[in-house]
Amino acid sequence: MKKLPLTLLLASGLAFGQFFEKDKVFTRQDTLKGSDTPFRNFWDVKKYNLSVEPDFTQKSIKGSNIISFEIIKDVKNPTFQIDLQQPMKADKVGASFPVAEYKQDGDFIWIRSNKNFKKGEKYTLEIAYSGNPVIAKNAPWDGGWVFTNDEKGNPWMSVADEGIGASVWLPVKDIWSDEPDEGIVMKIITPKDLVGVGNGRLTDKKITGDKVTYTWEVKSPINPYSIIPNIGKYVNFKDTFNGEKGKLALDYWVMDYNLDKAKKQFQQVKPMLSAFEYWFGPYPFYEDSYKLVESPYLGMEHQSSVAYGNGYQNGYLGRDLSGTGVGLNWDFIIVHESGHEWFANNITAKDQADMWIHESFTNYSEVLFTERYMDKKSADLYAMGIRKIVANDVPIIGKYGVRNEGSGDMYPKGASMLHTIRQVINNDDKFRQILRGLNKDFYHQTVTTRQVEEYISKKAGIDFSGVFNQYLRTTKIPVLEYSQLGEKLKFRYTNVVKNLNLPVRIDGEQTINPTEEWQTVKLKKGSPIEFNRNYYVNYKRVQ
């Protein structure tokens, strides 16, 4: 969850976020951050073994990261690119291979070696770092560290970095397409009276003098932006969920004064997991557990450590973003951010331009959850309600290779596209199997838009390429113009991409296949036509 469209923010009474910069000019630095550069494309990260120690008073952090990696193609005298954003500093660089020189220049550490590397060789880089990281002005939307106080005045610290990147505080290979295949080990060093909570499972707690080291381990691949330490006056309670792969450990970390509220509100977790396992398949990280961690900001989908800051209330900060009342029946942050465990964390876009893969499916997960938790009528009502906040400002897909996201419409418009595709397939079991298949066949992988598009079309047996082009790559919503004279219906599409294949059911059972040319069909009855409003299509009666 990174940004929301302006209309959505206004509808929810919130005026924050970073919006798509339509005319932005991209720089060489953007390319270095967002593309698989010659300094990145010859090595693959296997594991991060990191430590972090924040200083609340100084608003600083220090630590180290051991990067284990494998050479994936032969290369001579290479230079490695490690990302670490200013004003953070690399204090020391070490490696298991000869280093000719290294230097930090802007947001990058350049490490040059005179060695020739062979495909399949494995090495490590170790970087000690320190400094005063960028402070988030409005996490999670702008990104950076958060140094604040809880309601009792205790220090409370965390970070949110989906958009800005994990390198805002940690030296990493900061590109979505390269996740550490063997996971991470994260040591969080805190004062004795605070608790450090990380991703995955707690494997060790060690007290040394007036400090405590909490060691957390993730066994699955994890995207760098999901690696998040939380430090505060936490208390813990646990539960289990009997899921498709057996018993899933549920781990909850909240402020001590919110324990009773959390025990009540988090009862929604099991129905949520049950619904999502039905639609998407098994929770993707049984080995790492499911965790909700109270955070000093609204929420984020940090893998196996979902950030929760919705105030223990239903809706989105107590509001229903659909404007229908349906969204007040469940906690938006529990449902939405947990939906990302399947779409964002299990299946991750290789490039931020394809972030719709995260947000469109997850926004639609709210509809699917509602259908299982309540009923289909309420789910359809919610799906149609969220369309009101679509801005249609710029395309949903952003610019590739420069860490650029498309429109915030990737939330409601992307979900509306998926709801439309579901209507065309007209077989909920097949639609469900496609969603489950995506999570099985792309399990723990990074993907491209094309892969997802082609997968859905192939499994559905329907060419949806025009539908994807229409909703992802343009700001145009199809307009179905029509006129009716008794049992005679005349119709055509306008405002569409060329060769759009988007049939529409009318009167509950009859299907028409509009094109940009006028067509005429005979209706089964002469009463005023009833269009299926579940399609994200605008209907316009003409003379």
XYZ file of N, CA, C and O in Angstrom, residues 382-530:
596
model
N -20.035 -3.251 -3.368
C -18.748 -2.653 -2.998
C -17.897 -2.432 -4.246
O -17.274 -1.367 -4.413
N -17.857 -3.425 -5.146
C -17.049 -3.316 -6.364
C -17.498 -2.137 -7.219
O -16.667 -1.399 -7.768
N -18.791 -1.941 -7.335
C -19.288 -0.817 -8.124
C -19.076 0.509 -7.403
O -18.851 1.544 -8.040
N -19.111 0.489 -6.076
C -18.931 1.707 -5.299
C -17.550 2.312 -5.429
O -17.402 3.540 -5.501
N -16.525 1.473 -5.478
C -15.165 2.015 -5.514
C -14.829 2.673 -6.851
O -13.848 3.415 -6.952
N -15.639 2.439 -7.881
C -15.386 3.087 -9.169
C -15.524 4.608 -9.082
O -14.938 5.337 -9.882
N -16.307 5.055 -8.135
C -16.551 6.495 -8.023
C -15.285 7.272 -7.706
O -15.241 8.496 -7.869
N -14.260 6.588 -7.233
C -13.036 7.288 -6.856
C -11.931 7.142 -7.895
O -10.793 7.520 -7.662
N -12.267 6.574 -9.071
C -11.302 6.486 -10.161
C -11.089 7.868 -10.760
O -12.048 8.574 -11.065
N -9.839 8.259 -10.926
C -9.511 9.592 -11.446
C -9.313 9.612 -12.956
O -9.565 10.615 -13.614
N -8.833 8.485 -13.526
C -8.492 8.433 -14.956
C -7.593 9.605 -15.345
O -7.842 10.319 -16.319
N -6.542 9.807 -14.537
C -5.615 10.903 -14.790
C -4.521 10.509 -15.780
O -4.294 11.182 -16.776
N -3.843 9.415 -15.484
C -2.781 8.881 -16.342
C -2.904 7.363 -16.303
O -3.589 6.805 -15.454
N -2.237 6.650 -17.235
C -2.352 5.188 -17.253
C -1.869 4.537 -15.961
O -1.033 5.075 -15.233
N -2.395 3.353 -15.707
C -2.058 2.596 -14.509
C -0.618 2.100 -14.551
O 0.053 2.048 -13.514
N -0.132 1.731 -15.719
C 1.259 1.281 -15.844
C 2.170 2.491 -15.975
O 1.919 3.404 -16.776
N 3.248 2.504 -15.176
C 4.173 3.627 -15.185
C 5.280 3.477 -16.207
O 5.183 2.692 -17.164
N 6.368 4.210 -16.014
C 7.531 4.151 -16.897
C 8.499 3.094 -16.376
O 8.823 3.060 -15.187
N 8.976 2.259 -17.268
C 9.846 1.157 -16.874
C 11.292 1.609 -16.671
O 11.780 2.525 -17.319
N 11.961 0.935 -15.726
C 13.395 1.114 -15.540
C 13.810 2.348 -14.776
O 15.009 2.647 -14.715
N 12.851 3.061 -14.144
C 13.210 4.301 -13.447
C 12.509 4.426 -12.086
O 12.347 5.524 -11.554
N 12.069 3.301 -11.509
C 11.355 3.297 -10.231
C 10.164 4.251 -10.273
O 10.011 5.129 -9.421
N 9.314 4.055 -11.265
C 8.181 4.955 -11.464
C 6.868 4.175 -11.424
O 6.707 3.193 -12.143
N 5.967 4.626 -10.583
C 4.646 4.014 -10.496
C 3.677 4.746 -11.408
O 3.826 5.932 -11.673
N 2.660 4.024 -11.857
C 1.604 4.651 -12.628
C 0.576 5.290 -11.727
O 0.824 5.577 -10.553
N -0.603 5.489 -12.257
C -1.673 6.180 -11.534
C -2.126 5.396 -10.306
O -2.135 4.165 -10.291
N -2.541 6.133 -9.284
C -3.166 5.508 -8.125
C -4.466 4.799 -8.477
O -5.026 4.067 -7.654
N -4.933 4.961 -9.710
C -6.084 4.202 -10.183
C -5.803 2.705 -10.211
O -6.731 1.913 -10.427
N -4.542 2.332 -10.015
C -4.219 0.899 -9.963
C -5.038 0.207 -8.873
O -5.232 -1.007 -8.928
N -5.516 0.965 -7.894
C -6.378 0.384 -6.852
C -7.793 0.150 -7.397
O -8.141 -0.965 -7.757
N -8.661 1.193 -7.447
C -10.057 0.934 -7.805
C -10.285 0.600 -9.270
O -11.134 -0.227 -9.593
N -9.548 1.229 -10.180
C -9.748 0.945 -11.603
C -9.219 -0.441 -11.949
O -9.839 -1.185 -12.726
N -8.066 -0.789 -11.358
C -7.526 -2.122 -11.594
C -8.451 -3.204 -11.072
O -8.664 -4.243 -11.723
N -9.029 -2.967 -9.892
C -9.988 -3.929 -9.338
C -11.229 -4.012 -10.219
O -11.778 -5.100 -10.443
N -11.666 -2.878 -10.754
C -12.836 -2.862 -11.635
C -12.557 -3.627 -12.928
O -13.453 -4.281 -13.477
N -11.330 -3.529 -13.427
C -10.939 -4.312 -14.600
C -11.045 -5.807 -14.308
O -11.586 -6.583 -15.110
N -10.533 -6.231 -13.154
C -10.591 -7.646 -12.803
C -12.033 -8.107 -12.609
O -12.396 -9.230 -12.983
N -12.862 -7.247 -12.039
C -14.277 -7.574 -11.866
C -14.944 -7.735 -13.236
O -15.791 -8.622 -13.429
N -14.549 -6.904 -14.194
C -15.072 -6.994 -15.558
C -14.621 -8.286 -16.222
O -15.427 -8.978 -16.875
N -13.353 -8.626 -16.076
C -12.834 -9.880 -16.629
C -13.609 -11.070 -16.060
O -13.945 -12.027 -16.774
N -13.905 -11.001 -14.781
C -14.671 -12.068 -14.140
C -16.050 -12.210 -14.790
O -16.534 -13.337 -14.993
N -16.686 -11.094 -15.148
C -18.002 -11.156 -15.785
C -17.902 -11.812 -17.152
O -18.774 -12.595 -17.549
N -16.844 -11.493 -17.893
C -16.667 -12.056 -19.227
C -16.434 -13.567 -19.147
O -17.008 -14.339 -19.924
N -15.610 -13.997 -18.218
C -15.366 -15.434 -18.040
C -16.667 -16.141 -17.680
O -16.945 -17.249 -18.151
N -17.468 -15.485 -16.831
C -18.809 -15.976 -16.488
C -18.784 -17.392 -15.922
O -19.672 -18.210 -16.180
N -17.748 -17.692 -15.176
C -17.609 -19.010 -14.536
C -16.741 -18.786 -13.305
O -15.519 -18.737 -13.401
N -17.375 -18.634 -12.159
C -16.626 -18.274 -10.953
C -15.638 -19.344 -10.526
O -14.601 -19.034 -9.924
N -15.939 -20.594 -10.820
C -14.977 -21.640 -10.477
C -13.722 -21.508 -11.320
O -12.602 -21.626 -10.811
N -13.884 -21.232 -12.602
C -12.719 -21.038 -13.471
C -11.943 -19.798 -13.043
O -10.703 -19.814 -13.000
N -12.659 -18.710 -12.721
C -12.002 -17.484 -12.268
C -11.193 -17.748 -11.002
O -10.039 -17.307 -10.887
N -11.779 -18.476 -10.081
C -11.085 -18.817 -8.842
C -9.843 -19.660 -9.127
O -8.779 -19.438 -8.533
N -9.956 -20.609 -10.024
C -8.804 -21.454 -10.345
C -7.688 -20.656 -11.015
O -6.510 -20.964 -10.856
N -8.045 -19.614 -11.752
C -7.021 -18.739 -12.339
C -6.265 -18.012 -11.233
O -5.028 -17.930 -11.250
N -6.993 -17.474 -10.249
C -6.348 -16.773 -9.134
C -5.456 -17.721 -8.332
O -4.328 -17.371 -7.963
N -5.955 -18.909 -8.074
C -5.155 -19.896 -7.344
C -3.961 -20.337 -8.190
O -2.855 -20.542 -7.667
N -4.188 -20.468 -9.486
C -3.101 -20.876 -10.372
C -1.986 -19.853 -10.435
O -0.800 -20.201 -10.479
N -2.350 -18.574 -10.462
C -1.331 -17.520 -10.446
C -0.422 -17.677 -9.239
O 0.820 -17.603 -9.347
N -1.018 -17.908 -8.066
C -0.224 -18.015 -6.843
C 0.550 -19.317 -6.745
O 1.567 -19.388 -6.043
N 0.107 -20.332 -7.450
C 0.834 -21.601 -7.463
C 1.950 -21.589 -8.507
O 3.091 -21.941 -8.215
N 1.621 -21.157 -9.713
C 2.594 -21.222 -10.805
C 3.649 -20.131 -10.727
O 4.743 -20.279 -11.281
N 3.347 -19.020 -10.061
C 4.329 -17.948 -9.852
C 4.716 -17.850 -8.382
O 5.092 -16.780 -7.902
N 4.671 -18.970 -7.693
C 4.943 -19.029 -6.254
C 6.325 -18.469 -5.932
O 7.337 -18.900 -6.495
N 6.370 -17.458 -5.068
C 7.615 -16.844 -4.607
C 8.456 -16.320 -5.775
O 9.686 -16.388 -5.750
N 7.800 -15.772 -6.794
C 8.518 -15.279 -7.962
C 8.248 -13.797 -8.193
O 7.272 -13.235 -7.701
N 9.141 -13.190 -8.975
C 8.900 -11.844 -9.481
C 8.456 -11.977 -10.934
O 8.949 -12.832 -11.669
N 7.508 -11.125 -11.353
C 6.881 -11.300 -12.660
C 6.728 -9.961 -13.374
O 6.902 -8.898 -12.791
N 6.348 -10.050 -14.648
C 6.047 -8.876 -15.458
C 4.548 -8.829 -15.745
O 3.838 -9.833 -15.614
N 4.092 -7.667 -16.179
C 2.701 -7.531 -16.586
C 2.351 -8.527 -17.684
O 1.293 -9.159 -17.661
N 3.228 -8.663 -18.660
C 2.949 -9.556 -19.793
C 2.723 -10.989 -19.323
O 1.844 -11.691 -19.825
N 3.520 -11.432 -18.369
C 3.343 -12.786 -17.860
C 1.951 -12.963 -17.248
O 1.291 -13.975 -17.486
N 1.525 -11.998 -16.480
C 0.216 -12.090 -15.832
C -0.898 -12.014 -16.869
O -1.862 -12.795 -16.836
N -0.782 -11.081 -17.813
C -1.796 -10.943 -18.861
C -1.945 -12.239 -19.655
O -3.067 -12.725 -19.882
N -0.816 -12.782 -20.097
C -0.855 -13.984 -20.931
C -1.365 -15.183 -20.152
O -2.068 -16.039 -20.704
N -1.039 -15.249 -18.871
C -1.507 -16.358 -18.041
C -3.033 -16.336 -17.942
O -3.695 -17.372 -18.126
N -3.602 -15.170 -17.664
C -5.048 -15.067 -17.503
C -5.761 -15.399 -18.810
O -6.744 -16.154 -18.836
N -5.264 -14.864 -19.917
C -5.887 -15.148 -21.210
C -5.824 -16.636 -21.544
O -6.812 -17.229 -21.999
N -4.678 -17.250 -21.307
C -4.508 -18.669 -21.639
C -5.425 -19.535 -20.790
O -6.113 -20.426 -21.299
N -5.446 -19.296 -19.487
C -6.248 -20.134 -18.593
C -7.746 -19.895 -18.788
O -8.552 -20.818 -18.604
N -8.128 -18.688 -19.161
C -9.544 -18.388 -19.397
C -10.003 -18.880 -20.756
O -11.194 -19.102 -20.972
N -9.031 -19.044 -21.682
C -9.393 -19.396 -23.046
C -10.016 -18.232 -23.794
O -10.761 -18.410 -24.755
N -9.706 -17.020 -23.344
C -10.238 -15.784 -23.925
C -9.096 -14.796 -24.082
O -8.286 -14.621 -23.170
N -9.016 -14.143 -25.227
C -7.966 -13.144 -25.448
C -8.356 -11.837 -24.767
O -9.212 -11.094 -25.260
N -7.721 -11.561 -23.636
C -8.004 -10.344 -22.887
C -6.980 -9.243 -23.165
O -6.928 -8.254 -22.438
N -6.171 -9.394 -24.205
C -5.114 -8.403 -24.451
C -5.691 -7.012 -24.656
O -5.153 -6.017 -24.157
N -6.809 -6.918 -25.381
C -7.430 -5.615 -25.585
C -7.980 -5.024 -24.298
O -7.905 -3.808 -24.084
N -8.510 -5.868 -23.437
C -9.025 -5.409 -22.149
C -7.891 -4.831 -21.307
O -8.020 -3.759 -20.707
N -6.758 -5.544 -21.245
C -5.610 -5.039 -20.489
C -5.100 -3.731 -21.084
O -4.772 -2.789 -20.350
N -5.026 -3.666 -22.413
C -4.579 -2.421 -23.046
C -5.517 -1.268 -22.711
O -5.073 -0.152 -22.440
N -6.803 -1.550 -22.733
C -7.806 -0.514 -22.480
C -7.672 0.074 -21.079
O -7.612 1.294 -20.895
N -7.618 -0.798 -20.081
C -7.702 -0.328 -18.699
C -6.348 -0.027 -18.058
O -6.269 0.808 -17.154
N -5.293 -0.682 -18.527
C -3.977 -0.475 -17.926
C -3.161 0.593 -18.648
O -2.353 1.279 -18.025
N -3.369 0.720 -19.966
C -2.465 1.548 -20.776
C -3.126 2.799 -21.332
O -2.480 3.567 -22.040
N -4.417 2.989 -21.075
C -5.091 4.232 -21.472
C -5.905 4.737 -20.281
O -6.075 4.041 -19.279
N -6.416 5.930 -20.423
C -7.307 6.485 -19.398
C -8.754 6.455 -19.873
O -9.630 7.083 -19.275
N -9.015 5.742 -20.942
C -10.348 5.712 -21.548
C -11.192 4.572 -20.976
O -10.719 3.438 -20.871
N -12.421 4.873 -20.629
C -13.374 3.853 -20.202
C -14.318 3.595 -21.377
O -14.863 4.537 -21.956
N -14.519 2.337 -21.747
C -15.393 2.037 -22.888
C -16.788 2.630 -22.715
O -17.363 2.589 -21.616
N -17.318 3.177 -23.796
C -18.683 3.685 -23.814
C -19.501 2.816 -24.769
O -19.144 2.679 -25.944
N -20.546 2.226 -24.269
C -21.441 1.433 -25.098
C -22.650 2.299 -25.463
O -23.526 2.554 -24.638
N -22.655 2.768 -26.703
C -23.772 3.560 -27.190
C -24.852 2.625 -27.715
O -24.556 1.616 -28.362
N -26.095 2.965 -27.455
C -27.165 2.078 -27.892
C -28.456 2.856 -28.116
O -28.655 3.963 -27.589
N -29.330 2.263 -28.903
C -30.704 2.740 -29.040
C -31.594 1.514 -29.127
O -31.187 0.466 -29.636
N -32.782 1.641 -28.604
C -33.687 0.507 -28.572
C -35.050 0.909 -29.125
O -35.604 1.951 -28.772
N -35.571 0.048 -29.990
C -36.912 0.215 -30.510
C -37.621 -1.126 -30.373
O -37.424 -2.038 -31.183
N -38.336 -1.262 -29.284
C -38.999 -2.543 -29.010
C -37.992 -3.649 -28.803
O -37.134 -3.564 -27.910
N -38.075 -4.698 -29.626
C -37.160 -5.838 -29.516
C -35.893 -5.638 -30.352
O -35.061 -6.537 -30.441
N -35.738 -4.473 -30.912
C -34.570 -4.190 -31.750
C -33.570 -3.331 -30.974
O -33.897 -2.239 -30.514
N -32.343 -3.835 -30.829
C -31.280 -3.108 -30.127
C -30.145 -2.804 -31.088
O -29.587 -3.704 -31.727
N -29.797 -1.542 -31.183
C -28.675 -1.089 -31.997
C -27.583 -0.604 -31.063
O -27.862 0.109 -30.095
N -26.315 -0.962 -31.328
C -25.256 -0.648 -30.360
C -23.883 -0.601 -31.024
O -23.683 -1.168 -32.110
N -22.952 0.061 -30.340
C -21.540 0.077 -30.744
C -20.708 0.584 -29.578
O -21.222 1.198 -28.642
N -19.373 0.322 -29.634
C -18.423 0.871 -28.662
C -17.814 2.160 -29.196
O -17.510 2.281 -30.397
N -17.608 3.116 -28.299
C -16.751 4.270 -28.579
C -15.776 4.411 -27.414
O -15.940 3.786 -26.364
N -14.745 5.231 -27.623
C -13.739 5.486 -26.583
C -12.978 4.215 -26.212
O -12.678 3.975 -25.037
N -12.668 3.401 -27.222
C -12.015 2.115 -26.956
C -10.748 1.966 -27.792
O -10.548 2.646 -28.805
N -9.870 1.060 -27.348
C -8.694 0.701 -28.123
C -9.130 -0.141 -29.311
O -10.231 -0.712 -29.328
N -8.269 -0.254 -30.288
C -8.584 -1.028 -31.481
C -8.749 -2.506 -31.134
O -7.978 -3.071 -30.359
N -9.763 -3.110 -31.705
C -10.028 -4.554 -31.552
C -10.268 -4.962 -30.097
O -9.836 -6.045 -29.678
N -10.950 -4.123 -29.356
C -11.305 -4.500 -27.985
C -12.282 -5.676 -28.007
O -13.355 -5.585 -28.626
N -11.906 -6.755 -27.331
C -12.776 -7.923 -27.218
C -13.399 -7.922 -25.831
O -12.836 -8.447 -24.883
N -14.577 -7.287 -25.717
C -15.240 -7.169 -24.423
C -16.748 -7.380 -24.600
O -17.536 -6.431 -24.707
N -17.167 -8.644 -24.665
C -18.606 -8.929 -24.761
C -19.318 -8.545 -23.472
O -18.717 -8.531 -22.406
N -20.606 -8.236 -23.592
C -21.391 -7.781 -22.455
C -22.706 -8.566 -22.414
O -23.369 -8.741 -23.441
N -23.075 -9.039 -21.229
C -24.371 -9.692 -21.051
C -25.446 -8.645 -20.768
O -25.237 -7.720 -19.972
N -26.571 -8.816 -21.397
C -27.694 -7.903 -21.205
C -28.933 -8.701 -20.805
O -29.053 -9.886 -21.125
N -29.827 -8.057 -20.097
C -31.065 -8.685 -19.639
C -30.806 -9.998 -18.898
O -31.625 -10.915 -18.929
N -29.611 -10.090 -18.277
C -29.314 -11.234 -17.424
C -28.849 -12.475 -18.136
O -28.276 -13.367 -17.509
N -29.054 -12.593 -19.462
C -28.719 -13.857 -20.116
C -28.193 -13.706 -21.537
O -27.373 -14.495 -21.992
N -28.629 -12.696 -22.267
C -28.209 -12.530 -23.655
C -26.863 -11.808 -23.708
O -26.624 -10.849 -22.979
N -25.982 -12.263 -24.597
C -24.653 -11.669 -24.733
C -24.525 -10.978 -26.078
O -24.902 -11.539 -27.121
N -23.985 -9.766 -26.036
C -23.681 -9.050 -27.267
C -22.184 -8.816 -27.336
O -21.495 -8.787 -26.330
N -21.677 -8.644 -28.561
C -20.237 -8.454 -28.781
C -20.011 -7.139 -29.510
O -19.823 -7.118 -30.737
N -20.034 -6.029 -28.799
C -19.912 -4.726 -29.453
C -18.537 -4.533 -30.092
O -17.514 -5.034 -29.603
N -18.507 -3.805 -31.173
C -17.285 -3.318 -31.808
C -17.474 -1.816 -32.027
O -18.447 -1.227 -31.559
N -16.587 -1.210 -32.778
C -16.739 0.210 -33.076
C -17.724 0.458 -34.223
O -18.020 1.609 -34.557
N -18.211 -0.625 -34.823
C -19.213 -0.516 -35.875
C -20.594 -0.794 -35.296
O -20.764 -1.622 -34.411
N -21.582 -0.096 -35.826
C -22.952 -0.312 -35.370
C -23.399 -1.729 -35.708
O -23.126 -2.244 -36.790
N -24.082 -2.340 -34.749
C -24.685 -3.658 -34.951
C -26.127 -3.607 -34.455
O -26.490 -2.746 -33.651
N -26.906 -4.562 -34.915
C -28.293 -4.655 -34.473
C -28.609 -6.104 -34.119
O -28.224 -7.021 -34.850
N -29.267 -6.311 -32.987
C -29.699 -7.641 -32.586
C -31.169 -7.577 -32.177
O -31.698 -6.511 -31.850
N -31.796 -8.748 -32.190
C -33.171 -8.851 -31.727
C -33.173 -9.320 -30.285
O -32.547 -10.324 -29.946
N -33.863 -8.589 -29.445
C -33.955 -8.934 -28.034
C -35.056 -9.963 -27.810
O -35.953 -10.136 -28.647
N -34.980 -10.644 -26.686
C -35.973 -11.665 -26.361
C -37.268 -11.052 -25.857
O -38.295 -11.726 -25.768
N -37.187 -9.755 -25.486
C -38.383 -9.056 -25.036
C -38.239 -7.585 -25.379
O -37.128 -7.083 -25.582
N -39.355 -6.904 -25.414
C -39.337 -5.520 -25.847
C -39.293 -4.505 -24.730
O -39.308 -3.295 -24.990
N -39.212 -4.968 -23.482
C -39.138 -4.035 -22.355
C -37.779 -3.348 -22.332
O -36.821 -3.838 -22.941
N -37.679 -2.197 -21.639
C -36.399 -1.463 -21.610
C -35.242 -2.370 -21.196
O -35.344 -3.141 -20.249
N -34.145 -2.260 -21.928
C -33.000 -3.139 -21.720
C -32.365 -2.915 -20.351
O -32.315 -1.793 -19.841
N -31.892 -3.990 -19.745
C -31.196 -3.921 -18.464
C -29.745 -4.345 -18.671
O -29.468 -5.489 -19.044
